[in-house]
mmCIF file of C-alpha atoms and ligand atoms in Angstrom:
data_model
loop_
_atom_site.group_PDB
_atom_site.id
_atom_site.type_symbol
_atom_site.label_atom_id
_atom_site.label_comp_id
_atom_site.label_asym_id
_atom_site.label_seq_id
_atom_site.Cartn_x
_atom_site.Cartn_y
_atom_site.Cartn_z
ATOM 1 C CA MET A 12 -7.575 18.306 7.914
ATOM 2 C CA ASN A 13 -8.264 15.822 5.181
ATOM 3 C CA GLN A 14 -8.864 12.516 7.041
ATOM 4 C CA ILE A 15 -8.089 9.154 5.431
ATOM 5 C CA LYS A 16 -11.288 7.033 5.480
ATOM 6 C CA VAL A 17 -10.629 3.510 6.654
ATOM 7 C CA VAL A 18 -12.635 0.297 6.620
ATOM 8 C CA VAL A 19 -11.399 -2.591 8.872
ATOM 9 C CA ALA A 20 -12.145 -6.175 7.916
ATOM 10 C CA GLY A 21 -12.015 -8.639 10.784
ATOM 11 C CA ALA A 22 -12.905 -5.762 13.149
ATOM 12 C CA SER A 23 -14.312 -8.091 15.809
ATOM 13 C CA GLY A 24 -11.253 -10.175 15.954
ATOM 14 C CA LYS A 25 -8.130 -9.793 18.150
ATOM 15 C CA MET A 26 -6.013 -7.792 15.655
ATOM 16 C CA GLY A 27 -8.948 -5.996 14.086
ATOM 17 C CA SER A 28 -10.200 -4.641 17.389
ATOM 18 C CA GLU A 29 -6.696 -3.447 18.096
ATOM 19 C CA ALA A 30 -6.648 -1.678 14.723
ATOM 20 C CA LEU A 31 -9.898 0.143 15.697
ATOM 21 C CA ARG A 32 -8.186 1.445 18.877
ATOM 22 C CA MET A 33 -5.242 2.636 16.780
ATOM 23 C CA ILE A 34 -7.451 4.468 14.296
ATOM 24 C CA ASP A 35 -9.294 6.092 17.179
ATOM 25 C CA LYS A 36 -5.987 7.691 18.435
ATOM 26 C CA GLN A 37 -5.049 9.034 15.024
ATOM 27 C CA PRO A 38 -6.417 12.415 14.086
ATOM 28 C CA ASP A 39 -5.674 11.938 10.389
ATOM 29 C CA LEU A 40 -7.641 8.640 10.210
ATOM 30 C CA ILE A 41 -11.400 8.034 10.452
ATOM 31 C CA LEU A 42 -13.172 4.693 10.740
ATOM 32 C CA VAL A 43 -16.052 4.608 8.141
ATOM 33 C CA GLY A 44 -17.017 0.968 8.242
ATOM 34 C CA CYS A 45 -16.210 -2.541 9.499
ATOM 35 C CA VAL A 46 -16.546 -5.946 7.804
ATOM 36 C CA ASP A 47 -16.844 -9.131 9.821
ATOM 37 C CA LYS A 48 -18.931 -12.304 10.003
ATOM 38 C CA ARG A 49 -20.290 -11.132 13.369
ATOM 39 C CA ASN A 50 -22.196 -7.973 14.315
ATOM 40 C CA THR A 51 -23.712 -7.230 10.933
ATOM 41 C CA GLY A 52 -25.865 -4.058 10.992
ATOM 42 C CA LYS A 53 -24.574 -3.000 14.490
ATOM 43 C CA LYS A 54 -22.862 0.276 15.184
ATOM 44 C CA VAL A 55 -19.219 -0.160 16.460
ATOM 45 C CA SER A 56 -20.240 1.726 19.614
ATOM 46 C CA ASP A 57 -22.888 -0.896 20.349
ATOM 47 C CA VAL A 58 -20.452 -3.788 20.329
ATOM 48 C CA GLU A 59 -18.916 -4.447 23.802
ATOM 49 C CA GLY A 60 -15.169 -3.911 24.041
ATOM 50 C CA LEU A 61 -14.890 -1.806 20.898
ATOM 51 C CA ILE A 62 -14.272 1.928 20.485
ATOM 52 C CA LYS A 63 -16.950 4.670 20.321
ATOM 53 C CA SER A 64 -17.789 5.144 16.679
ATOM 54 C CA ASP A 65 -20.923 5.455 14.466
ATOM 55 C CA ALA A 66 -19.305 3.232 11.793
ATOM 56 C CA VAL A 67 -21.471 0.207 10.942
ATOM 57 C CA PHE A 68 -20.630 -3.507 10.581
ATOM 58 C CA TYR A 69 -21.226 -5.133 7.189
ATOM 59 C CA ASN A 70 -20.863 -8.748 6.142
ATOM 60 C CA ASP A 71 -20.696 -7.863 2.448
ATOM 61 C CA ILE A 72 -17.546 -5.950 1.588
ATOM 62 C CA ASN A 73 -18.750 -4.740 -1.779
ATOM 63 C CA LEU A 74 -21.836 -3.142 -0.241
ATOM 64 C CA CYS A 75 -19.653 -1.602 2.466
ATOM 65 C CA PHE A 76 -17.334 -0.044 -0.156
ATOM 66 C CA LYS A 77 -20.373 1.253 -2.090
ATOM 67 C CA GLU A 78 -22.004 2.887 0.933
ATOM 68 C CA VAL A 79 -19.020 4.379 2.759
ATOM 69 C CA SER A 80 -16.428 5.016 -0.112
ATOM 70 C CA PRO A 81 -13.290 4.374 1.916
ATOM 71 C CA ASP A 82 -9.689 5.313 0.917
ATOM 72 C CA VAL A 83 -8.084 2.338 2.610
ATOM 73 C CA LEU A 84 -9.078 -1.241 3.733
ATOM 74 C CA ILE A 85 -7.217 -2.796 6.653
ATOM 75 C CA ASP A 86 -7.636 -6.551 6.391
ATOM 76 C CA LEU A 87 -7.048 -8.799 9.479
ATOM 77 C CA THR A 88 -9.192 -11.781 8.723
ATOM 78 C CA SER A 89 -8.255 -15.312 7.310
ATOM 79 C CA PRO A 90 -6.322 -16.128 4.177
ATOM 80 C CA LYS A 91 -9.561 -17.041 2.184
ATOM 81 C CA ALA A 92 -11.445 -13.925 3.243
ATOM 82 C CA GLY A 93 -8.373 -11.742 3.065
ATOM 83 C CA TYR A 94 -7.719 -12.627 -0.639
ATOM 84 C CA LYS A 95 -11.338 -11.997 -1.542
ATOM 85 C CA HIS A 96 -11.344 -8.650 0.340
ATOM 86 C CA THR A 97 -8.025 -7.482 -1.149
ATOM 87 C CA LYS A 98 -9.255 -8.207 -4.582
ATOM 88 C CA ALA A 99 -12.586 -6.444 -3.977
ATOM 89 C CA ALA A 100 -10.596 -3.387 -2.688
ATOM 90 C CA LEU A 101 -8.407 -3.183 -5.790
ATOM 91 C CA LEU A 102 -11.469 -3.535 -7.999
ATOM 92 C CA ASN A 103 -13.303 -0.727 -6.076
ATOM 93 C CA GLY A 104 -10.347 1.714 -6.070
ATOM 94 C CA VAL A 105 -9.741 1.149 -2.332
ATOM 95 C CA ARG A 106 -6.080 0.829 -1.162
ATOM 96 C CA PRO A 107 -5.513 -2.415 0.734
ATOM 97 C CA VAL A 108 -3.279 -2.659 3.835
ATOM 98 C CA VAL A 109 -3.257 -6.405 4.525
ATOM 99 C CA GLY A 110 -1.929 -8.031 7.677
ATOM 100 C CA THR A 111 -3.727 -11.350 7.129
ATOM 101 C CA THR A 112 -1.152 -14.165 6.764
ATOM 102 C CA GLY A 113 -1.186 -17.289 4.759
ATOM 103 C CA PHE A 114 -1.552 -16.050 1.080
ATOM 104 C CA THR A 115 0.037 -18.342 -1.498
ATOM 105 C CA ALA A 116 2.692 -16.975 -3.830
ATOM 106 C CA GLU A 117 0.218 -17.367 -6.718
ATOM 107 C CA GLN A 118 -2.409 -15.223 -4.840
ATOM 108 C CA ILE A 119 0.180 -12.487 -4.211
ATOM 109 C CA LYS A 120 1.143 -12.545 -7.892
ATOM 110 C CA ASP A 121 -2.540 -12.333 -8.985
ATOM 111 C CA LEU A 122 -3.144 -9.352 -6.618
ATOM 112 C CA SER A 123 0.071 -7.598 -7.698
ATOM 113 C CA GLU A 124 -0.972 -7.924 -11.344
ATOM 114 C CA LEU A 125 -4.462 -6.528 -10.590
ATOM 115 C CA ALA A 126 -2.903 -3.578 -8.581
ATOM 116 C CA ILE A 127 -0.780 -2.673 -11.627
ATOM 117 C CA GLU A 128 -3.782 -2.986 -13.992
ATOM 118 C CA LYS A 129 -5.893 -0.747 -11.703
ATOM 119 C CA GLN A 130 -2.975 1.586 -10.798
ATOM 120 C CA ILE A 131 -3.853 1.205 -7.114
ATOM 121 C CA GLY A 132 -1.267 0.975 -4.379
ATOM 122 C CA GLY A 133 -1.447 -1.633 -1.636
ATOM 123 C CA ILE A 134 0.607 -3.374 1.026
ATOM 124 C CA ILE A 135 0.637 -6.932 2.233
ATOM 125 C CA ALA A 136 2.854 -7.457 5.209
ATOM 126 C CA PRO A 137 3.053 -10.795 7.082
ATOM 127 C CA ASN A 138 4.609 -8.826 9.991
ATOM 128 C CA PHE A 139 3.663 -5.290 10.813
ATOM 129 C CA ALA A 140 5.859 -5.103 13.976
ATOM 130 C CA MET A 141 8.604 -2.720 12.836
ATOM 131 C CA GLY A 142 11.016 -4.241 15.338
ATOM 132 C CA ALA A 143 10.448 -7.624 13.802
ATOM 133 C CA VAL A 144 11.058 -6.372 10.308
ATOM 134 C CA LEU A 145 14.301 -4.892 11.468
ATOM 135 C CA MET A 146 15.266 -8.105 13.303
ATOM 136 C CA MET A 147 14.846 -9.962 9.971
ATOM 137 C CA GLN A 148 16.906 -7.406 8.037
ATOM 138 C CA PHE A 149 19.665 -7.275 10.675
ATOM 139 C CA SER A 150 19.755 -11.095 10.538
ATOM 140 C CA LYS A 151 20.206 -11.086 6.790
ATOM 141 C CA TRP A 152 23.133 -8.740 7.180
ATOM 142 C CA ALA A 153 24.731 -10.792 9.981
ATOM 143 C CA ALA A 154 24.499 -13.953 7.947
ATOM 144 C CA LYS A 155 27.116 -12.547 5.659
ATOM 145 C CA PHE A 156 29.702 -12.819 8.379
ATOM 146 C CA PHE A 157 28.257 -15.578 10.584
ATOM 147 C CA PRO A 158 27.135 -18.689 8.720
ATOM 148 C CA ASP A 159 26.519 -20.629 11.898
ATOM 149 C CA VAL A 160 22.988 -19.720 12.968
ATOM 150 C CA GLU A 161 19.922 -21.174 14.699
ATOM 151 C CA ILE A 162 16.439 -19.595 15.107
ATOM 152 C CA ILE A 163 14.195 -19.951 18.163
ATOM 153 C CA GLU A 164 10.653 -18.627 17.765
ATOM 154 C CA LYS A 165 8.169 -18.578 20.657
ATOM 155 C CA HIS A 166 4.417 -18.066 20.254
ATOM 156 C CA HIS A 167 1.160 -18.462 22.253
ATOM 157 C CA ASP A 168 -0.212 -22.048 22.313
ATOM 158 C CA GLN A 169 -3.268 -21.178 20.092
ATOM 159 C CA LYS A 170 -0.970 -20.849 17.050
ATOM 160 C CA VAL A 171 -1.625 -23.771 14.704
ATOM 161 C CA ASP A 172 1.358 -23.400 12.267
ATOM 162 C CA ALA A 173 5.008 -24.097 13.070
ATOM 163 C CA PRO A 174 7.517 -22.742 12.367
ATOM 164 C CA SER A 175 5.984 -19.235 12.278
ATOM 165 C CA GLY A 176 5.880 -17.283 8.974
ATOM 166 C CA THR A 177 8.331 -14.854 10.429
ATOM 167 C CA ALA A 178 10.839 -17.563 11.200
ATOM 168 C CA ILE A 179 10.550 -19.003 7.725
ATOM 169 C CA LYS A 180 10.924 -15.447 6.148
ATOM 170 C CA THR A 181 13.979 -14.863 8.480
ATOM 171 C CA ALA A 182 15.531 -18.117 7.288
ATOM 172 C CA GLU A 183 14.862 -17.238 3.584
ATOM 173 C CA LEU A 184 16.544 -13.834 4.094
ATOM 174 C CA ILE A 185 19.529 -15.419 5.835
ATOM 175 C CA GLN A 186 19.827 -17.950 2.992
ATOM 176 C CA GLU A 187 20.361 -15.115 0.519
ATOM 177 C CA ASN A 188 23.625 -14.218 2.305
ATOM 178 C CA ARG A 189 24.698 -17.702 3.620
ATOM 179 C CA SER A 190 26.165 -20.594 1.724
ATOM 180 C CA SER A 191 24.329 -23.839 2.534
ATOM 181 C CA LYS A 192 25.686 -25.378 5.674
ATOM 182 C CA LYS A 193 24.485 -28.157 7.945
ATOM 183 C CA GLN A 194 24.372 -26.869 11.486
ATOM 184 C CA GLY A 195 25.961 -28.954 14.300
ATOM 185 C CA HIS A 196 28.198 -31.981 14.275
ATOM 186 C CA PRO A 197 28.245 -33.831 10.907
ATOM 187 C CA GLU A 198 27.397 -37.084 12.689
ATOM 188 C CA GLU A 199 24.955 -35.763 15.249
ATOM 189 C CA GLU A 200 22.000 -38.018 16.023
ATOM 190 C CA GLU A 201 18.668 -37.218 17.482
ATOM 191 C CA ILE A 202 17.899 -39.461 20.438
ATOM 192 C CA MET A 203 14.400 -38.005 20.418
ATOM 193 C CA THR A 204 12.758 -37.021 17.123
ATOM 194 C CA GLY A 205 12.655 -33.259 16.618
ATOM 195 C CA ALA A 206 15.257 -32.502 19.286
ATOM 196 C CA ARG A 207 17.334 -30.472 16.827
ATOM 197 C CA GLY A 208 14.272 -28.564 15.355
ATOM 198 C CA ALA A 209 13.286 -28.120 11.761
ATOM 199 C CA ASP A 210 15.986 -28.132 9.069
ATOM 200 C CA PHE A 211 16.006 -25.200 6.615
ATOM 201 C CA ASP A 212 19.078 -25.435 4.287
ATOM 202 C CA GLY A 213 21.009 -26.815 7.272
ATOM 203 C CA MET A 214 19.918 -24.009 9.684
ATOM 204 C CA ARG A 215 17.837 -25.200 12.582
ATOM 205 C CA ILE A 216 14.480 -23.606 13.595
ATOM 206 C CA HIS A 217 13.000 -24.322 17.002
ATOM 207 C CA SER A 218 9.377 -23.563 17.824
ATOM 208 C CA VAL A 219 8.191 -22.971 21.371
ATOM 209 C CA ARG A 220 4.395 -22.911 22.101
ATOM 210 C CA LEU A 221 3.260 -21.750 25.555
ATOM 211 C CA PRO A 222 0.314 -19.901 27.011
ATOM 212 C CA GLY A 223 1.029 -16.232 27.819
ATOM 213 C CA LEU A 224 3.494 -15.687 24.980
ATOM 214 C CA VAL A 225 2.576 -13.370 22.011
ATOM 215 C CA ALA A 226 5.254 -13.497 19.326
ATOM 216 C CA HIS A 227 9.018 -13.694 20.102
ATOM 217 C CA GLN A 228 12.072 -14.693 18.114
ATOM 218 C CA GLU A 229 15.767 -15.017 18.682
ATOM 219 C CA VAL A 230 18.310 -15.474 15.927
ATOM 220 C CA ILE A 231 21.541 -16.780 17.345
ATOM 221 C CA PHE A 232 24.716 -16.357 15.312
ATOM 222 C CA ALA A 233 28.038 -17.738 16.472
ATOM 223 C CA GLY A 234 31.705 -17.601 15.446
ATOM 224 C CA PRO A 235 34.877 -18.732 17.223
ATOM 225 C CA GLY A 236 34.627 -17.295 20.785
ATOM 226 C CA GLU A 237 31.568 -15.036 20.153
ATOM 227 C CA ASN A 238 27.817 -15.013 20.009
ATOM 228 C CA LEU A 239 25.464 -12.484 18.423
ATOM 229 C CA THR A 240 21.797 -12.699 19.375
ATOM 230 C CA ILE A 241 19.268 -10.609 17.552
ATOM 231 C CA LYS A 242 16.029 -10.779 19.502
ATOM 232 C CA HIS A 243 12.609 -9.336 19.086
ATOM 233 C CA ASP A 244 9.570 -9.528 21.337
ATOM 234 C CA SER A 245 5.929 -8.604 20.623
ATOM 235 C CA PHE A 246 4.458 -8.393 24.114
ATOM 236 C CA HIS A 247 1.105 -7.149 22.899
ATOM 237 C CA ARG A 248 -0.814 -6.806 19.626
ATOM 238 C CA GLU A 249 -0.371 -3.062 19.867
ATOM 239 C CA SER A 250 3.198 -3.806 18.563
ATOM 240 C CA PHE A 251 1.746 -4.346 15.130
ATOM 241 C CA MET A 252 -0.123 -1.024 14.998
ATOM 242 C CA SER A 253 2.673 1.468 14.360
ATOM 243 C CA GLY A 254 3.573 -0.575 11.321
ATOM 244 C CA ILE A 255 -0.054 -0.531 10.103
ATOM 245 C CA LYS A 256 -0.163 3.288 10.587
ATOM 246 C CA PHE A 257 3.193 3.600 8.746
ATOM 247 C CA ALA A 258 1.781 1.431 5.919
ATOM 248 C CA ILE A 259 -1.420 3.645 5.621
ATOM 249 C CA ASP A 260 0.760 6.786 5.390
ATOM 250 C CA HIS A 261 2.720 5.200 2.570
ATOM 251 C CA VAL A 262 -0.040 3.448 0.714
ATOM 252 C CA MET A 263 -1.594 6.751 -0.350
ATOM 253 C CA GLN A 264 1.444 7.415 -2.536
ATOM 254 C CA LEU A 265 1.854 3.897 -4.006
ATOM 255 C CA THR A 266 0.786 2.760 -7.453
ATOM 256 C CA GLU A 267 1.627 -0.964 -7.027
ATOM 257 C CA LEU A 268 1.257 -3.672 -4.442
ATOM 258 C CA VAL A 269 4.199 -3.931 -2.071
ATOM 259 C CA TYR A 270 4.768 -7.278 -0.345
ATOM 260 C CA GLY A 271 6.692 -6.788 2.995
ATOM 261 C CA LEU A 272 6.997 -3.718 5.123
ATOM 262 C CA GLU A 273 10.787 -3.737 4.689
ATOM 263 C CA HIS A 274 10.446 -2.298 1.229
ATOM 264 C CA LEU A 275 8.935 0.859 2.731
ATOM 265 C CA MET A 276 11.470 1.047 5.616
ATOM 266 C CA ILE A 277 14.300 2.131 3.546
ATOM 267 C CA ASP A 278 16.716 4.917 4.595
HETATM 268 P P1 NAP B 311 -9.131 -13.542 14.856
HETATM 269 O O1 NAP B 311 -9.120 -13.043 16.269
HETATM 270 O O2 NAP B 311 -9.626 -14.844 14.614
HETATM 271 O O3 NAP B 311 -9.794 -12.462 13.919
HETATM 272 C C1 NAP B 311 -10.180 -12.621 12.632
HETATM 273 C C2 NAP B 311 -11.552 -11.955 12.396
HETATM 274 O O4 NAP B 311 -11.870 -12.005 11.034
HETATM 275 C C3 NAP B 311 -12.661 -12.630 13.180
HETATM 276 O O5 NAP B 311 -13.545 -11.670 13.746
HETATM 277 C C4 NAP B 311 -13.310 -13.511 12.060
HETATM 278 O O6 NAP B 311 -14.701 -13.765 12.383
HETATM 279 C C5 NAP B 311 -13.201 -12.540 10.898
HETATM 280 N N1 NAP B 311 -13.439 -13.252 9.650
HETATM 281 C C6 NAP B 311 -12.960 -14.424 9.268
HETATM 282 N N2 NAP B 311 -13.430 -14.780 7.997
HETATM 283 C C7 NAP B 311 -14.254 -13.674 7.674
HETATM 284 C C8 NAP B 311 -14.966 -13.432 6.463
HETATM 285 N N3 NAP B 311 -15.060 -14.352 5.516
HETATM 286 N N4 NAP B 311 -15.602 -12.226 6.391
HETATM 287 C C9 NAP B 311 -15.503 -11.356 7.402
HETATM 288 N N5 NAP B 311 -14.827 -11.567 8.511
HETATM 289 C C10 NAP B 311 -14.180 -12.788 8.657
HETATM 290 O O7 NAP B 311 -7.603 -13.501 14.270
HETATM 291 P P2 NAP B 311 -6.413 -12.473 14.678
HETATM 292 O O8 NAP B 311 -5.565 -12.992 15.679
HETATM 293 O O9 NAP B 311 -7.004 -11.152 14.811
HETATM 294 O O10 NAP B 311 -5.548 -12.510 13.308
HETATM 295 C C11 NAP B 311 -6.149 -12.122 12.098
HETATM 296 C C12 NAP B 311 -5.086 -12.262 10.936
HETATM 297 O O11 NAP B 311 -3.999 -11.389 11.232
HETATM 298 C C13 NAP B 311 -4.503 -13.683 10.867
HETATM 299 O O12 NAP B 311 -4.253 -14.017 9.523
HETATM 300 C C14 NAP B 311 -3.143 -13.515 11.594
HETATM 301 O O13 NAP B 311 -2.203 -14.517 11.178
HETATM 302 C C15 NAP B 311 -2.778 -12.209 11.153
HETATM 303 N N6 NAP B 311 -1.728 -11.459 11.966
HETATM 304 C C16 NAP B 311 -0.916 -10.642 11.298
HETATM 305 C C17 NAP B 311 0.080 -9.952 11.921
HETATM 306 C C18 NAP B 311 0.957 -9.033 11.137
HETATM 307 O O14 NAP B 311 1.711 -8.334 11.722
HETATM 308 N N7 NAP B 311 0.762 -8.940 9.793
HETATM 309 C C19 NAP B 311 0.145 -10.096 13.331
HETATM 310 C C20 NAP B 311 -0.742 -10.879 14.007
HETATM 311 C C21 NAP B 311 -1.664 -11.623 13.308
HETATM 312 P P3 NAP B 311 -15.012 -15.152 13.119
HETATM 313 O O15 NAP B 311 -14.271 -15.120 14.461
HETATM 314 O O16 NAP B 311 -16.508 -15.133 13.271
HETATM 315 O O17 NAP B 311 -14.533 -16.284 12.263
#
């Protein structure tokens, strides 16, 4: 079998180490290198808590690409590192599958143009949980019929941004199918600041932060006498891995950079 050679950037991190476990279970994928700030020069097998693999950690992505010639880069780092790594991948003929969040619209445009110039396919997906992608798409559909909607997103208390990128993306998708409408009573008044959540085109977004949570979201639509709740829960980081595998399978056939897994999940 022709295995797809994969490098993981951010391999010592929470998502990256989960990606290593996913690769380890897939007979058609092989880990050939890791990039991280930590563990430089070490074998993956020699790092506590990681999989058994002879792949080596690099702190220089260009050197890593040169020495191990991967087909695919999985990037799960930080916005700054992720942008640099994705650019390096495109310049080196390596297909990027990027889960790192926080890229600006301008950065995505730059990378898309570079992918076209280099004729290299890639995927950037702010959410690789396939259930979450479907939750967003179902919400967009429901908004056609139910303009009254509020979003409640819940995350672990180490998350620094609120509302979550997924909640904002959901609101943007809903907005495409919903005329602007201020949710709640026209004269409602907040007795405590923030009680009604963030205002996105009149929709309300509520952010809950508690220890023990991973990533959860409910989109509540309502009409006279009925409620429709579209709910997704990521209980574990494993929930993002089937989407990453799905993206790797597709990226080998792409000749451009795709932003958002939904563009590949078409029937
Ligand atoms: P994390 O545990 O902090 O892991 C990030 C890893 O990247 C760390 O090992 C970090 O090293 C390393 N890193 C940072 N800058 C680097 C650089 N310049 N060069 C090499 N390695 C570098 O974070 P995480 O929870 O795994 O999340 C990683 C990313 O995935 C975040 O952007 C997060 O928002 C995103 N995410 C995406 C999805 C999705 O479905 N798309 C889901 C969950 C999370 P240090 O610890 O030494 O800094």
